[in-house]
Tab-separated table of C-alpha atoms and ligand atoms in Angstrom:
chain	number	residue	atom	x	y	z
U	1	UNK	CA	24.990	78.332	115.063
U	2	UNK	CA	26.586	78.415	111.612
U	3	UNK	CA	23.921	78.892	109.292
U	4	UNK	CA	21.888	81.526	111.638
U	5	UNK	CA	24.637	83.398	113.158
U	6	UNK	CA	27.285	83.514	110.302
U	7	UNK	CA	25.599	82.367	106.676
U	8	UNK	CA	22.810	84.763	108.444
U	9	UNK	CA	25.550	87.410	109.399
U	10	UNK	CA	27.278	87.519	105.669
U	11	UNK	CA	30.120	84.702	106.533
U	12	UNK	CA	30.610	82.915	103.406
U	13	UNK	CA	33.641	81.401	103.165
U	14	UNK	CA	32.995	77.893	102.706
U	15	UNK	CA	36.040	76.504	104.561
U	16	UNK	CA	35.640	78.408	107.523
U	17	UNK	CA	31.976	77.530	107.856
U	18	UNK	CA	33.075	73.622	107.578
U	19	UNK	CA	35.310	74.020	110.102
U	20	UNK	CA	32.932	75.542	112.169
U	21	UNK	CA	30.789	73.095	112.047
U	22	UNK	CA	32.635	70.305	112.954
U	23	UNK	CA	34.456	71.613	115.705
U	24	UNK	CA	33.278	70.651	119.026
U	25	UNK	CA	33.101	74.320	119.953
U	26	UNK	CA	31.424	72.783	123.657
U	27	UNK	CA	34.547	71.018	124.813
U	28	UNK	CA	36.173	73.915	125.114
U	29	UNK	CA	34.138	75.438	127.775
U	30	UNK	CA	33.499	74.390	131.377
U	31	UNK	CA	31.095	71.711	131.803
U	32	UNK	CA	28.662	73.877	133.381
U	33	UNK	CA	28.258	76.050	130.578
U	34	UNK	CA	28.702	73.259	127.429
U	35	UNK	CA	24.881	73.659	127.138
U	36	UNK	CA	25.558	77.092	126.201
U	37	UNK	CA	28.538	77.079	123.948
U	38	UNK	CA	26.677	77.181	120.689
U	39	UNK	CA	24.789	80.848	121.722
U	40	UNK	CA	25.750	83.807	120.075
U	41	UNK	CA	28.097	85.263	122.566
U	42	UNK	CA	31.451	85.508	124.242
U	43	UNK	CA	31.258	83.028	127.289
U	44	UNK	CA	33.507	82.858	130.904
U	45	UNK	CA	36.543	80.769	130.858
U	46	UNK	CA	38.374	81.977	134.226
U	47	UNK	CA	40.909	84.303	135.364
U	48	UNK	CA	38.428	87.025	133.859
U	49	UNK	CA	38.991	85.873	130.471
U	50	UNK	CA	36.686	84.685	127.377
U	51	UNK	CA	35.918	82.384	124.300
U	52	UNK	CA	34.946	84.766	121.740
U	53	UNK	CA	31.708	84.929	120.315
U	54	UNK	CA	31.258	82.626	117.436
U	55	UNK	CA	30.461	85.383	114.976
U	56	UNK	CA	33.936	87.289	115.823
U	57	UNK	CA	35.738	83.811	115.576
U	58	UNK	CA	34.238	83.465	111.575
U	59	UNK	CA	35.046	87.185	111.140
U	60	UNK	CA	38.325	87.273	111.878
U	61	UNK	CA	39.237	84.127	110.454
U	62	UNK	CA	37.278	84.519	107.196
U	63	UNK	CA	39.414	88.308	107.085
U	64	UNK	CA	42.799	85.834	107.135
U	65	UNK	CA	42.301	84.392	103.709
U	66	UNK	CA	43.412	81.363	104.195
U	67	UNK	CA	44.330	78.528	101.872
U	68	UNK	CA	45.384	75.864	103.647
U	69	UNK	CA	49.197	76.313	103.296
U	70	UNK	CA	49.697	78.935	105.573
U	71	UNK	CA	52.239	79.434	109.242
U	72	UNK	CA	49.802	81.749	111.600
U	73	UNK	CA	50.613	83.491	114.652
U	74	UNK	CA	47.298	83.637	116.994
U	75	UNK	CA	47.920	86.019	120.206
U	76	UNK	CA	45.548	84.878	122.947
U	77	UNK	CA	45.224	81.404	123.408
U	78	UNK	CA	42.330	81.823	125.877
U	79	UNK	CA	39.707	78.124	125.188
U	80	UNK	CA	42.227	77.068	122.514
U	81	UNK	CA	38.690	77.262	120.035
U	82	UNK	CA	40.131	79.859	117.543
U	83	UNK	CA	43.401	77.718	117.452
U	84	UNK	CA	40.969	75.046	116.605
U	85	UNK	CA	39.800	76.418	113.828
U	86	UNK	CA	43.396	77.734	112.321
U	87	UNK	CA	44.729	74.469	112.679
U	88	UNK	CA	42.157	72.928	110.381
U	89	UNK	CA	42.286	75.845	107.927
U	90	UNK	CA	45.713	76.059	108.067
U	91	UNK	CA	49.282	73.938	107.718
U	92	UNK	CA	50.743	75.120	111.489
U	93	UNK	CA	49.657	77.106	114.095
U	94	UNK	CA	51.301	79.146	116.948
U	95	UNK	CA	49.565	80.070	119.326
U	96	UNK	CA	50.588	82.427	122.694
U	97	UNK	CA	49.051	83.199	126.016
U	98	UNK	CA	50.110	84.992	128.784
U	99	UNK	CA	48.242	83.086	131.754
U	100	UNK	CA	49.706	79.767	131.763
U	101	UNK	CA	46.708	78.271	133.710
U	102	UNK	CA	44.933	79.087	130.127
U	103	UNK	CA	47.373	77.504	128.123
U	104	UNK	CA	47.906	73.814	129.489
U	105	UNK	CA	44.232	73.757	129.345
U	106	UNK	CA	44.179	74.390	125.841
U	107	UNK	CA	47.304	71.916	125.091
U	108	UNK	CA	45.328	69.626	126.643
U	109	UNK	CA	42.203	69.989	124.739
U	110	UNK	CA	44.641	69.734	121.524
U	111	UNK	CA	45.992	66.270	122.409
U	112	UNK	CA	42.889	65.012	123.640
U	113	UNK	CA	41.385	66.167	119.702
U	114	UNK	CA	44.427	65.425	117.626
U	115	UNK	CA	45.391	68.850	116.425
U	116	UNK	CA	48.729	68.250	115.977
U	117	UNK	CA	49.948	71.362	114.225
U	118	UNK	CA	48.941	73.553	116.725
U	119	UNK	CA	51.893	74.319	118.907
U	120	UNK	CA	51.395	76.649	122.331
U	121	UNK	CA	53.572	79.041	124.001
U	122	UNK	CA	53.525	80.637	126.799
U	123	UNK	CA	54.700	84.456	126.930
U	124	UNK	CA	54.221	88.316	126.260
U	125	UNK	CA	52.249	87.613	122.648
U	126	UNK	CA	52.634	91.694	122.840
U	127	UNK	CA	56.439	90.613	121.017
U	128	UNK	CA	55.351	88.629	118.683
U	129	UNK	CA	57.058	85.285	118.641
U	130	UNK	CA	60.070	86.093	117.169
U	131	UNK	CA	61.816	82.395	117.039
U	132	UNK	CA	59.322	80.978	115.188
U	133	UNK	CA	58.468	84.631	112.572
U	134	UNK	CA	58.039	84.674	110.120
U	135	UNK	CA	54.012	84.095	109.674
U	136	UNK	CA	51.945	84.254	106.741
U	137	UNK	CA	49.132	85.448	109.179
U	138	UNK	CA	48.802	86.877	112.454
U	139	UNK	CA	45.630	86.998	114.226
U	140	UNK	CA	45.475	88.881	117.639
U	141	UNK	CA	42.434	87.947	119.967
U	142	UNK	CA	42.479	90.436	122.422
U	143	UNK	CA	42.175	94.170	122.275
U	144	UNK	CA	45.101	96.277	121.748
U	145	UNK	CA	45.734	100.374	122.047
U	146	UNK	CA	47.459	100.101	118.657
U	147	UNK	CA	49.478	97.831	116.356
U	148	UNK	CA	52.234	96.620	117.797
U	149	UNK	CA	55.043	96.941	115.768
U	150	UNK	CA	56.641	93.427	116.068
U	151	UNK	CA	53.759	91.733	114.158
U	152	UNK	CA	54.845	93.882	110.896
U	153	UNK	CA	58.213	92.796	111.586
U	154	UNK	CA	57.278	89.209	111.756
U	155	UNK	CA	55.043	88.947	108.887
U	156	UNK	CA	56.374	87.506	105.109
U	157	UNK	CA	55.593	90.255	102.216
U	158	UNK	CA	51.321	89.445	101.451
U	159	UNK	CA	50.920	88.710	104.835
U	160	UNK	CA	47.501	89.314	106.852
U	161	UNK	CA	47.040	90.816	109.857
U	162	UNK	CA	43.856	90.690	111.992
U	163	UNK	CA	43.728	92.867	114.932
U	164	UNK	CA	41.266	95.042	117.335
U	165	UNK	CA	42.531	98.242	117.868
U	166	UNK	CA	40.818	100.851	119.631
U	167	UNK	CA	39.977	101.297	123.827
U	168	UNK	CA	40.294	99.221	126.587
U	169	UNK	CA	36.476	98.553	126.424
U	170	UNK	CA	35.712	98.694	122.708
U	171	UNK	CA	37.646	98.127	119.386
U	172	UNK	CA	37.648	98.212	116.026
U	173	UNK	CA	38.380	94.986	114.023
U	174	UNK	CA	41.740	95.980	111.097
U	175	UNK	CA	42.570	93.854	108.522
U	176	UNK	CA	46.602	94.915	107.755
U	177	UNK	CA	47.868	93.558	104.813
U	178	UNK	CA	52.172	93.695	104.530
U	179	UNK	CA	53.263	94.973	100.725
U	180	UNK	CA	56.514	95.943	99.648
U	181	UNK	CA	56.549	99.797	100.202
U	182	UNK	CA	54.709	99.064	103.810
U	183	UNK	CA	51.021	98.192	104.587
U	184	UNK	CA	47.338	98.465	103.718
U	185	UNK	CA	44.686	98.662	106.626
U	186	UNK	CA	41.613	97.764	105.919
U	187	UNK	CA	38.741	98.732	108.885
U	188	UNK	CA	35.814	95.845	109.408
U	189	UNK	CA	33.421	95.898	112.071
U	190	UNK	CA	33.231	97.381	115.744
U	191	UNK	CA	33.967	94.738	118.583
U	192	UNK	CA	34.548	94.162	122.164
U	193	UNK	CA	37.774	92.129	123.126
U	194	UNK	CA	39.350	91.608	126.491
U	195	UNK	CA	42.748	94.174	126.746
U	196	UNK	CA	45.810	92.865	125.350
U	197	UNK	CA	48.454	93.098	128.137
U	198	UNK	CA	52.012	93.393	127.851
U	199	UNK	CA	55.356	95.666	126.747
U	200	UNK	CA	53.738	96.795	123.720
U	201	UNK	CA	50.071	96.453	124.966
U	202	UNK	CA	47.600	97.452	128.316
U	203	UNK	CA	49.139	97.846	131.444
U	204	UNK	CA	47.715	94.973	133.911
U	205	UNK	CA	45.752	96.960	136.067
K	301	LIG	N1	41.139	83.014	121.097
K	301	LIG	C1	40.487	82.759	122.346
K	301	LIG	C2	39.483	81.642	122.286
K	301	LIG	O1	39.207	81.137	121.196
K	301	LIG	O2	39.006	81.268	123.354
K	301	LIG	C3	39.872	83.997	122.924
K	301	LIG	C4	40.819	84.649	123.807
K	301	LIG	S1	40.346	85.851	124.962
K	301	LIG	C5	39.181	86.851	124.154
K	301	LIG	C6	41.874	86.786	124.899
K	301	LIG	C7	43.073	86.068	125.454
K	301	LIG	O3	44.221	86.882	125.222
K	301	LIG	C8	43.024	85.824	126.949
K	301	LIG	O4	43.182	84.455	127.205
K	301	LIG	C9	44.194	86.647	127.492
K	301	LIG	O5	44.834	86.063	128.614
K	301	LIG	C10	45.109	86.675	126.273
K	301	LIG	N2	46.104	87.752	126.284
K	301	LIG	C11	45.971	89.044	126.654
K	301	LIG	N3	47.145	89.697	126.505
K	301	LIG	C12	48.038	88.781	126.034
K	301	LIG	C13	49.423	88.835	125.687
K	301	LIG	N4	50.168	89.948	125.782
K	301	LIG	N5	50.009	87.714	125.231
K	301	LIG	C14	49.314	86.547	125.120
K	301	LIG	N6	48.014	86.431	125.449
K	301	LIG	C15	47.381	87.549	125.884
């Protein structure tokens, strides 16, 4: 998986592509499909939802710039396999999902491993998570009609934002950096994300 889809694909962040390959990306999946949770795709993990493709996962995490030191925001829980990845790339995670089936799976998955700076709530990740702001990252994993204007809010000065943007069915992966005078968006690649529901989102229909 790592050296054909991502070194193949142009991922070459060396920290991300440990962490990729050490993560038991199959435990995060049903056990009927843990045969097929190193492919290169997005894979079922109920109430309509999805693991993102491995590629995307690198992507976006490789657009975060992360050092190591960092407090990220990740909106869509979903598996709990991109949290896996943040929380060994990162100092603490927070991660928010708005079907709470979803997210005691995932806590589960992160006791059962050990990840003990990833920390899951369970709400409209449309509002940020305002308690707990402010981030050094955000990373949103689901697709949204446009920037929602909480994650600015929440973000320190350098901060990095990772977001699809675009239709319900198809997106466009930003990079938004936070400066002094406002922000820098940076466009990446084309993608295709499950909507991102909520006040400042999709409506769930
Ligand atoms: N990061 C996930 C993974 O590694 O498996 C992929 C998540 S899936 C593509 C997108 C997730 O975003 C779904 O679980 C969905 O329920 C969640 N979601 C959609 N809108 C949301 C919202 N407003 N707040 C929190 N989670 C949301």
């Amino acid at each position: 998986m790592v050296e054909k889809q991502l070194e193949g694909r142009g991922v070459k962040d060396e920290r991300v592509l440990e962490a990729m390959r050490k993560i038991p990306r199959h435990l995060f999946v049903s056990e009927e499909l843990q045969e097929r949770a190193y492919d290169d795709c997005a894979l079922p993990i109920g109430e309509g939802q999805t693991i993102s493709q491995p590629y995307m996962v690198a992507c976006m995490t490789e657009l975060l710039s992360l050092k190591g030191v960092e407090k990220v925001l990740e909106i869509g829980t979903g598996s709990g396999y991109q949290s896996a990845v943040l929380s060994s790339l990162s100092a603490e995670v927070h991660t928010v999902e708005r079907i709470p089936s979803l997210a005691s799976r995932a806590e589960q998955i992160f006791k059962d491993l050990n990840y003990v700076n990833v920390h899951v709530h369970v709400s409209d990740g449309t509002l940020g998570l305002p308690e707990q702001a402010p981030f050094d990252c955000i990373i949103v994993t689901a697709g949204a009609p446009n920037v929602p204007g909480p994650y600015i809010d929440q973000m320190n000065v350098g901060g990095r934002l990772v977001i699809p943007v675009g239709g319900r069915y198809a997106q466009t992966l930003y990079r938004i950096q936070k400066t002094s005078e406002g922000s820098e968006r940076q466009e990446s690649t084309a993608c295709v994300f499950v909507p991102l529901i909520g006040k400042e989102g999709w409506s769930d229909s």
